[in-house]
Amino acid sequence: MTEKPSLAEFTIDPYISPLDARSLTQNILGGKPGLFPITGQAGVGKTTTLFMIAYYSWQQGFPVIVLTEDRELLNSIHFCLPESWVSQYIEPSEQAWLNAIQQVITANPSTVIVIDQLSGNNDEAALMAAKAKHWVFTCIDTPFVGLDVLYNLKAWGLTNQEILENVSGIFSQMLLPRLCDNCAQLRTVSLEETRFVYPESHQARELWCEVGCSVCNNQGTGGGRYGFCAAFEVLQIDEEVKPLLADYLESNILRPLPACKHFTVREGSRELVKSGRVGIRTYQREILQNPLLRVQHFWEQESLRASQIQGMFGRFVTQQLVEKLMSQQDFERIIEGERRYVTCFFCDVRGFTTRAEQSSPVEIFLTLNRYFREIIDIVFRYEGTIDKFIGDSVMVVFGAPTEQPDHELRAVQCAISIQQKVAEINQLTDVHPIHIGIGINSGEVVAGCLGSDRRMDYTVLGDVVNTAARLESHAQPGQILIGPETYSAVQEKVECREMGALTLKGKLRALEIFEVSYVATDLQQPNRVEESI
């Protein structure tokens, strides 16, 4: 009979022990003592991990006692425990466990307590030891990993406060079939498969794939000495993490945890794929079949998508409007495209080509940047959406992507504020004055995101847009021209004068246009604008 190795000789296969998981475990053991559960489904090797973590603590000088209801525990494990460790059988009752834990607490306040399995008999005793500032390592049979184990602990009767005050860390693990060493191949896979491992990738990449051979019975997995790899999730619970977990437990608000305090099973699994220990097909299958990995995958995809959309819309609207937009129930429809009644707004610097010929490139950019900065601030004040910049011209939309019942009035008053700001700048500068023309038109458009996964922008399309651009091209320096639909909506609140019918390029019929009257020297205050809206 082969003699069992000692824990000192026993080493976990390097293929199943990511350095990040081990280093984070060491960080947890260097912190405040408390309950440290090792979780996972039955048969994934939790007991081995349990004793290895206890061994790390013992190496730091802590005495160790193993408490169990299983008389055959020491015979069933495939290694020998250090001689100085104490093992004790406990009768399967709550009182027996409480008595045993109380004796340990009284005898030595620094003893590390190892409980092979958390149960209804010993959960109260384990919490008592944790409250007494002992390390308590125990296994919990559960399919949940990481953060979700907190709800397991609540099911054991722990309150939110008891969890946050007495749980110092969580170590979870699951098994993935290991790639066959004999037939594994590095191949270019599809973009969809690539994104399982590299979620932000825009092109297909090479990943290790299962092939199948006689060694692995044509499965592509399980070849070699080890048939499985373990993917770990490790969570450190300290003062920095506790407020985030409190939100999670009390309000179901999940905020990103510091990467140095949370190593996820998803990250661990991806490292196994990147290093050729697990094949991409196996990883993809496990994600789609395992509820936990599937939820993590979809949550990550949604988070990534939300981040991309926030980045995209953040260029065009205020952050407050981005948050309001993303909270709407019809957000998917907004992104994919919809019909909207909006007001389109174009403004352009007059005579800029001549000005550019007479100025240096540095002067041109300084002037445009100052101009655009003022324009953007005013547009955001009226909650408009900047659609695009076209050279020295700006296109703005009101009424999309979020509805604004008064979008026509917002657009016109925004135009007035811009013209007044330009007049103010001209009074304060010694360089050539800036003059702009503005065209505004209202009507139905198709609004949504155009582009590809490489670049996507929110925009509006339709004849209304073209007409607004034509009105802007006819506007004289300092002039604001609006179409009949816009005029109909604002005529009782904004002074306008008829300009007659104008035949625009591309139009078969002449269009009645109107000019907005304003006083350039009477600088409008933001409060007045808000009240009128």
XYZ file of C-alpha atoms in Angstrom:
533
model
C 0.000 0.000 0.000
C 1.410 3.365 -1.014
C 2.069 5.667 1.907
C 0.142 8.935 1.839
C 2.153 12.110 1.265
C 2.172 14.730 3.989
C 0.679 18.161 3.408
C 4.255 19.457 3.270
C 4.931 17.112 0.331
C 1.511 17.434 -1.206
C 1.289 19.964 -4.041
C -1.784 20.900 -6.002
C -1.396 20.351 -9.736
C -0.111 23.668 -11.159
C -2.750 23.360 -13.850
C -5.490 23.909 -11.276
C -3.940 26.520 -8.990
C -3.908 30.032 -10.496
C -1.412 32.324 -8.795
C -3.987 35.106 -8.455
C -6.284 32.848 -6.440
C -3.453 31.699 -4.175
C -2.065 35.186 -3.576
C -5.507 36.554 -2.727
C -6.015 33.662 -0.310
C -2.760 34.588 1.391
C -3.977 38.202 1.640
C -7.154 37.037 3.349
C -5.179 34.952 5.842
C -3.082 38.023 6.621
C -6.200 39.974 7.615
C -8.711 39.781 10.454
C -9.620 36.204 11.552
C -13.157 35.031 10.902
C -15.276 32.497 9.047
C -13.695 31.389 5.746
C -15.955 28.922 3.855
C -14.738 26.839 0.926
C -17.700 26.252 -1.370
C -18.644 24.242 -4.433
C -20.592 21.205 -5.478
C -19.833 17.775 -4.059
C -16.801 16.075 -5.569
C -14.905 19.158 -6.756
C -12.071 18.826 -4.227
C -13.190 21.279 -1.551
C -11.788 19.163 1.289
C -8.308 19.230 -0.245
C -8.497 23.004 -0.575
C -9.821 23.247 3.000
C -6.757 21.519 4.446
C -4.333 23.356 2.170
C -5.667 26.714 3.415
C -5.466 25.492 7.002
C -1.889 24.406 6.264
C -1.018 27.952 5.115
C -2.277 29.267 8.479
C -0.388 26.601 10.414
C 2.813 27.659 8.645
C 2.283 31.118 10.167
C 2.454 29.617 13.657
C -1.213 28.987 14.497
C -2.205 25.695 16.185
C -4.853 23.732 14.252
C -7.738 21.565 15.439
C -9.936 19.523 13.092
C -13.527 18.968 14.245
C -15.717 16.493 12.382
C -18.774 14.235 12.647
C -17.116 11.798 10.202
C -15.040 9.142 12.003
C -13.495 8.093 8.661
C -12.440 11.558 7.570
C -8.715 11.145 8.184
C -8.729 7.761 6.401
C -10.591 9.121 3.373
C -8.288 12.035 2.566
C -5.277 11.241 0.369
C -2.611 12.960 2.480
C -1.387 12.981 6.075
C -1.948 15.901 8.410
C 0.924 17.361 10.458
C 1.494 15.494 13.727
C 0.874 18.601 15.817
C -2.647 18.980 14.472
C -5.408 17.824 16.803
C -8.438 16.008 15.408
C -11.631 15.452 17.383
C -14.843 13.591 16.658
C -18.025 15.518 17.557
C -21.375 13.902 18.210
C -23.909 15.150 15.625
C -25.841 17.569 17.817
C -25.919 21.335 18.271
C -25.001 21.172 21.945
C -22.030 18.885 21.332
C -20.668 21.343 18.794
C -21.221 24.351 21.047
C -19.450 22.572 23.913
C -16.499 21.599 21.697
C -16.088 25.095 20.255
C -16.340 26.671 23.706
C -13.537 24.422 24.945
C -11.314 25.458 22.006
C -12.023 29.145 22.572
C -11.243 28.837 26.275
C -8.090 26.731 25.837
C -6.295 28.738 23.161
C -7.564 32.020 21.665
C -5.352 31.639 18.561
C -6.339 28.106 17.503
C -7.390 27.650 13.867
C -10.594 25.607 13.713
C -11.204 23.299 10.743
C -14.762 21.994 10.290
C -14.976 19.575 7.376
C -18.648 20.314 6.616
C -20.959 23.126 7.707
C -24.325 21.749 8.812
C -27.362 22.598 10.852
C -25.612 21.065 13.858
C -22.539 23.279 13.790
C -23.429 26.534 12.046
C -24.158 28.327 15.335
C -20.944 27.001 16.880
C -18.913 28.092 13.834
C -20.331 31.615 14.101
C -19.550 31.686 17.823
C -15.903 30.861 17.082
C -15.726 33.523 14.363
C -17.152 36.124 16.758
C -14.396 35.127 19.200
C -11.845 36.082 16.482
C -10.778 32.566 15.543
C -10.094 31.438 12.000
C -12.843 28.966 11.100
C -12.318 27.055 7.837
C -15.236 24.936 6.650
C -16.758 23.445 3.498
C -20.238 24.208 2.195
C -21.809 21.962 -0.455
C -23.487 24.428 -2.801
C -23.530 25.249 -6.518
C -23.151 28.942 -5.662
C -19.794 30.688 -5.812
C -18.322 33.956 -4.580
C -20.828 36.682 -3.802
C -23.824 34.379 -4.093
C -22.522 32.269 -1.192
C -23.539 35.166 1.051
C -27.143 34.169 0.446
C -26.276 30.611 1.473
C -25.010 31.982 4.759
C -28.241 33.918 5.199
C -30.087 30.636 4.689
C -28.035 29.197 7.581
C -29.571 31.926 9.746
C -26.813 34.552 9.702
C -27.980 38.169 9.563
C -26.470 40.669 7.132
C -24.527 42.269 9.966
C -23.208 38.912 11.208
C -22.021 38.053 7.715
C -20.220 41.355 7.191
C -18.657 41.349 10.664
C -17.585 37.712 10.854
C -16.917 36.383 7.333
C -13.375 37.235 6.259
C -13.320 35.524 2.883
C -14.923 33.013 0.531
C -13.106 30.441 -1.603
C -15.214 28.714 -4.277
C -14.264 26.194 -6.910
C -15.672 24.186 -9.788
C -14.161 21.658 -12.202
C -13.735 21.978 -15.966
C -12.690 19.071 -18.234
C -9.043 19.528 -19.086
C -7.879 19.757 -22.707
C -6.174 16.640 -24.023
C -2.420 17.245 -24.183
C -2.039 14.844 -27.102
C -4.375 16.389 -29.677
C -5.001 20.011 -28.613
C -4.535 22.545 -31.418
C -4.296 26.307 -31.572
C -6.835 27.485 -34.170
C -8.538 30.689 -35.256
C -12.088 30.518 -33.912
C -15.176 32.603 -34.685
C -15.627 36.111 -33.329
C -18.513 34.871 -31.174
C -16.288 32.215 -29.599
C -13.444 34.700 -29.224
C -15.654 37.004 -27.173
C -16.296 34.282 -24.609
C -12.649 34.696 -23.621
C -11.856 38.205 -24.910
C -15.205 40.032 -24.544
C -14.012 43.342 -26.009
C -12.357 41.811 -29.068
C -13.363 43.073 -32.524
C -11.745 40.272 -34.476
C -11.431 36.504 -34.325
C -8.397 35.168 -32.477
C -6.483 31.946 -32.063
C -7.560 29.768 -29.127
C -6.874 26.209 -28.032
C -9.430 23.792 -29.458
C -10.478 20.185 -28.795
C -9.696 17.789 -31.665
C -10.027 14.234 -30.391
C -7.656 11.258 -30.535
C -7.205 7.723 -29.213
C -5.747 8.988 -25.953
C -8.906 10.922 -25.052
C -11.378 8.582 -26.814
C -12.000 11.311 -29.407
C -13.433 13.617 -26.745
C -10.704 16.228 -26.926
C -10.643 16.355 -23.112
C -9.483 14.272 -20.177
C -6.155 13.195 -21.602
C -2.996 12.994 -19.544
C -2.578 12.540 -15.805
C -5.246 15.011 -14.711
C -8.736 14.855 -16.208
C -9.992 18.147 -14.782
C -8.898 21.678 -13.973
C -10.317 23.680 -11.101
C -11.571 27.197 -11.660
C -11.492 29.217 -8.455
C -13.332 32.274 -7.178
C -11.886 34.076 -4.170
C -13.470 37.001 -2.331
C -11.760 39.005 0.398
C -14.150 40.781 2.771
C -12.524 43.754 4.471
C -13.442 47.336 5.346
C -13.203 48.437 1.717
C -15.482 45.674 0.443
C -18.074 45.629 3.248
C -20.081 48.715 2.115
C -20.399 47.220 -1.383
C -21.555 43.887 -0.002
C -24.007 45.677 2.313
C -25.698 47.192 -0.756
C -25.774 43.742 -2.348
C -27.310 42.048 0.692
C -29.761 44.788 1.631
C -30.817 46.256 -1.713
C -29.637 43.778 -4.374
C -27.388 46.505 -5.756
C -24.321 44.883 -7.267
C -21.388 47.266 -7.622
C -17.990 46.294 -9.076
C -15.631 45.033 -6.403
C -11.921 45.935 -6.395
C -10.073 43.474 -8.634
C -7.425 42.981 -5.952
C -10.136 41.737 -3.552
C -12.200 39.575 -5.918
C -10.809 36.923 -8.273
C -13.782 35.518 -10.213
C -14.357 32.015 -11.531
C -14.878 33.623 -14.927
C -11.398 35.131 -14.829
C -9.916 31.865 -13.661
C -11.690 29.899 -16.397
C -10.480 32.292 -19.078
C -6.904 31.927 -17.887
C -7.275 28.169 -18.269
C -8.422 28.645 -21.879
C -5.707 31.167 -22.742
C -2.998 28.891 -21.380
C -4.267 25.804 -23.212
C -5.465 23.905 -20.146
C -9.134 24.062 -21.184
C -10.473 24.140 -24.753
C -12.719 26.917 -26.053
C -15.542 24.503 -26.970
C -15.508 23.069 -23.435
C -15.473 26.524 -21.901
C -18.318 27.709 -24.142
C -20.364 24.606 -23.353
C -19.796 24.979 -19.607
C -20.875 28.626 -19.729
C -24.075 27.850 -21.602
C -24.922 24.817 -19.433
C -23.775 26.009 -16.014
C -26.329 28.490 -14.600
C -23.708 30.389 -12.600
C -21.237 30.853 -15.447
C -24.072 31.671 -17.820
C -25.383 34.418 -15.534
C -21.876 35.813 -15.075
C -21.316 35.750 -18.836
C -24.562 37.535 -19.686
C -24.092 40.004 -16.832
C -20.641 40.825 -18.173
C -21.951 41.206 -21.720
C -24.695 43.547 -20.545
C -22.239 45.525 -18.419
C -19.844 45.826 -21.335
C -22.665 46.842 -23.636
C -23.916 49.414 -21.125
C -20.401 50.790 -20.771
C -20.039 51.102 -24.537
C -23.413 52.816 -24.832
C -22.583 55.167 -21.975
C -19.348 56.012 -23.720
C -21.146 56.564 -27.010
C -23.956 58.741 -25.663
C -21.636 60.472 -23.206
C -20.012 62.225 -26.148
C -23.306 63.783 -27.197
C -25.384 64.444 -24.070
C -24.913 65.156 -20.361
C -24.221 62.269 -17.940
C -27.569 62.908 -16.252
C -29.317 62.398 -19.585
C -27.319 59.207 -20.229
C -28.480 57.742 -16.907
C -32.074 58.794 -17.558
C -31.910 57.305 -21.051
C -30.539 53.930 -19.933
C -33.182 53.583 -17.229
C -36.029 53.749 -19.744
C -37.946 50.553 -20.392
C -37.906 51.085 -24.166
C -34.140 51.535 -24.288
C -33.715 48.583 -26.703
C -36.083 50.242 -29.151
C -34.188 53.512 -28.868
C -30.941 51.795 -29.820
C -32.316 49.649 -32.641
C -34.246 52.477 -34.304
C -37.627 54.143 -34.008
C -39.728 56.917 -35.494
C -39.590 60.120 -33.493
C -40.972 63.632 -33.873
C -37.950 65.849 -33.230
C -36.389 69.209 -33.938
C -33.127 69.286 -35.914
C -30.695 72.132 -35.536
C -27.660 73.085 -37.673
C -25.269 75.938 -36.987
C -22.264 76.904 -39.063
C -19.482 79.512 -38.935
C -19.893 82.019 -41.732
C -16.847 82.996 -43.744
C -14.643 80.465 -42.021
C -12.920 79.369 -45.241
C -11.678 82.933 -45.845
C -10.716 83.229 -42.189
C -8.738 79.987 -42.406
C -6.744 81.273 -45.366
C -5.671 84.318 -43.349
C -4.835 82.492 -40.059
C -2.333 79.914 -38.886
C -3.478 76.326 -38.131
C -2.931 76.955 -34.413
C -5.165 80.039 -34.474
C -7.833 78.138 -36.407
C -7.955 75.287 -33.886
C -7.921 77.614 -30.890
C -10.844 79.568 -32.350
C -12.858 76.457 -33.261
C -12.222 74.810 -29.901
C -13.415 77.868 -28.032
C -16.450 78.107 -30.286
C -17.343 74.427 -29.921
C -16.800 74.505 -26.162
C -19.326 77.325 -25.773
C -21.766 75.633 -28.176
C -21.601 72.311 -26.309
C -22.167 73.940 -22.929
C -25.266 75.745 -24.199
C -26.632 72.649 -25.973
C -26.214 70.584 -22.828
C -27.949 73.288 -20.798
C -31.028 72.799 -22.962
C -30.577 68.990 -22.923
C -29.995 68.707 -26.639
C -28.147 65.809 -28.255
C -25.075 66.598 -30.335
C -25.427 64.373 -33.381
C -22.180 65.232 -35.127
C -19.559 67.826 -35.974
C -19.049 68.508 -39.683
C -15.972 70.683 -40.047
C -17.026 74.040 -38.585
C -20.703 73.002 -38.462
C -22.632 71.302 -35.642
C -25.782 69.175 -35.909
C -27.974 68.988 -32.795
C -31.213 67.076 -32.130
C -33.927 67.866 -29.587
C -36.565 65.265 -28.718
C -34.318 62.212 -29.175
C -33.126 59.884 -27.795
C -35.323 60.963 -24.852
C -38.699 62.566 -25.423
C -39.047 66.318 -24.848
C -42.573 67.673 -25.280
C -41.158 71.183 -25.782
C -38.259 70.236 -28.068
C -39.120 72.960 -30.611
C -38.913 75.689 -27.972
C -35.727 74.256 -26.498
C -34.089 74.288 -29.920
C -35.050 77.881 -30.675
C -34.038 79.215 -27.282
C -30.784 77.259 -27.514
C -30.125 78.956 -30.874
C -30.815 82.385 -29.350
C -28.430 81.679 -26.482
C -25.729 80.576 -28.915
C -26.073 83.716 -31.034
C -25.959 85.854 -27.912
C -22.879 84.040 -26.624
C -21.147 84.546 -29.979
C -21.976 88.261 -29.804
C -20.496 88.367 -26.298
C -17.303 86.682 -27.483
C -17.000 89.132 -30.354
C -17.221 92.053 -27.921
C -14.408 90.650 -25.782
C -11.915 89.646 -28.470
C -9.520 91.630 -30.633
C -9.370 89.032 -33.410
C -11.732 88.774 -36.345
C -15.305 88.361 -35.071
C -17.188 85.073 -35.406
C -20.554 84.979 -37.156
C -22.790 81.941 -37.429
C -25.975 80.998 -39.226
C -28.526 78.594 -37.757
C -31.273 76.525 -39.395
C -33.977 74.694 -37.433
C -36.715 72.326 -38.586
C -39.178 69.952 -36.889
C -40.841 66.744 -38.017
C -40.705 62.966 -38.021
C -37.390 61.141 -38.391
C -35.972 57.664 -37.914
C -33.664 57.715 -34.886
C -31.261 54.985 -33.763
C -27.720 53.648 -33.810
C -25.903 53.217 -37.104
C -22.582 51.515 -37.626
C -20.900 48.253 -36.679
C -19.342 46.675 -33.622
C -16.182 48.664 -34.397
C -17.892 52.061 -34.402
C -21.509 52.953 -33.760
C -23.144 56.366 -33.406
C -26.623 57.548 -32.517
C -28.172 59.682 -35.278
C -31.428 60.713 -36.962
C -32.353 60.368 -40.623
C -35.059 61.857 -42.780
C -36.163 64.798 -44.899
C -36.547 66.915 -41.752
C -32.767 66.735 -41.266
C -32.028 67.718 -44.858
C -34.408 70.668 -44.651
C -32.778 71.947 -41.452
C -29.399 71.790 -43.189
C -30.757 73.714 -46.190
C -32.203 76.402 -43.898
C -28.830 76.751 -42.190
C -27.088 77.203 -45.571
C -29.482 80.087 -46.410
C -29.120 81.790 -43.018
C -27.079 84.984 -43.031
C -24.449 85.696 -40.362
C -26.229 86.041 -37.008
C -29.546 84.796 -38.445
C -31.788 81.986 -37.142
C -34.153 80.487 -39.751
C -36.887 78.003 -38.773
C -39.346 75.862 -40.725
C -43.150 76.036 -40.513
C -43.538 73.125 -38.057
C -41.106 74.696 -35.623
C -42.739 78.117 -36.037
C -46.187 76.666 -35.334
C -44.945 75.306 -31.980
C -43.065 78.429 -30.767
C -44.904 81.390 -32.322
C -46.699 82.313 -29.091
C -43.483 82.273 -27.026
C -40.812 83.526 -29.396
C -40.958 86.579 -31.643
C -40.572 85.632 -35.300
C -41.145 87.305 -38.662
C -42.232 85.764 -41.952
C -39.572 85.534 -44.640
C -41.873 84.263 -47.395
C -41.585 81.111 -49.433
C -38.133 79.779 -50.269
C -37.302 77.049 -52.745
C -34.661 74.833 -51.182
C -32.274 72.614 -53.085
C -33.817 69.199 -53.662
C -37.364 70.441 -52.898
C -40.146 70.528 -55.501
C -42.281 72.999 -53.591
C -41.315 76.255 -51.927
C -41.213 76.242 -48.114
C -42.513 78.995 -45.857
C -39.682 80.044 -43.582
C -39.435 82.337 -40.572
C -36.681 84.302 -38.883
C -36.330 84.333 -35.095
C -36.015 87.838 -33.668
C -33.641 88.356 -30.745
C -31.440 91.068 -29.256
C -27.801 90.055 -29.463
C -26.638 92.447 -26.762
C -29.305 91.373 -24.220
C -27.474 88.374 -22.861
C -29.991 85.795 -21.662
C -29.544 84.316 -18.189
C -29.928 80.546 -17.665
C -32.677 81.004 -15.042
C -34.863 82.909 -17.491
C -34.450 80.162 -20.039
C -35.367 77.384 -17.618
C -38.483 79.238 -16.467
C -39.712 79.821 -20.004
C -39.271 76.164 -20.822
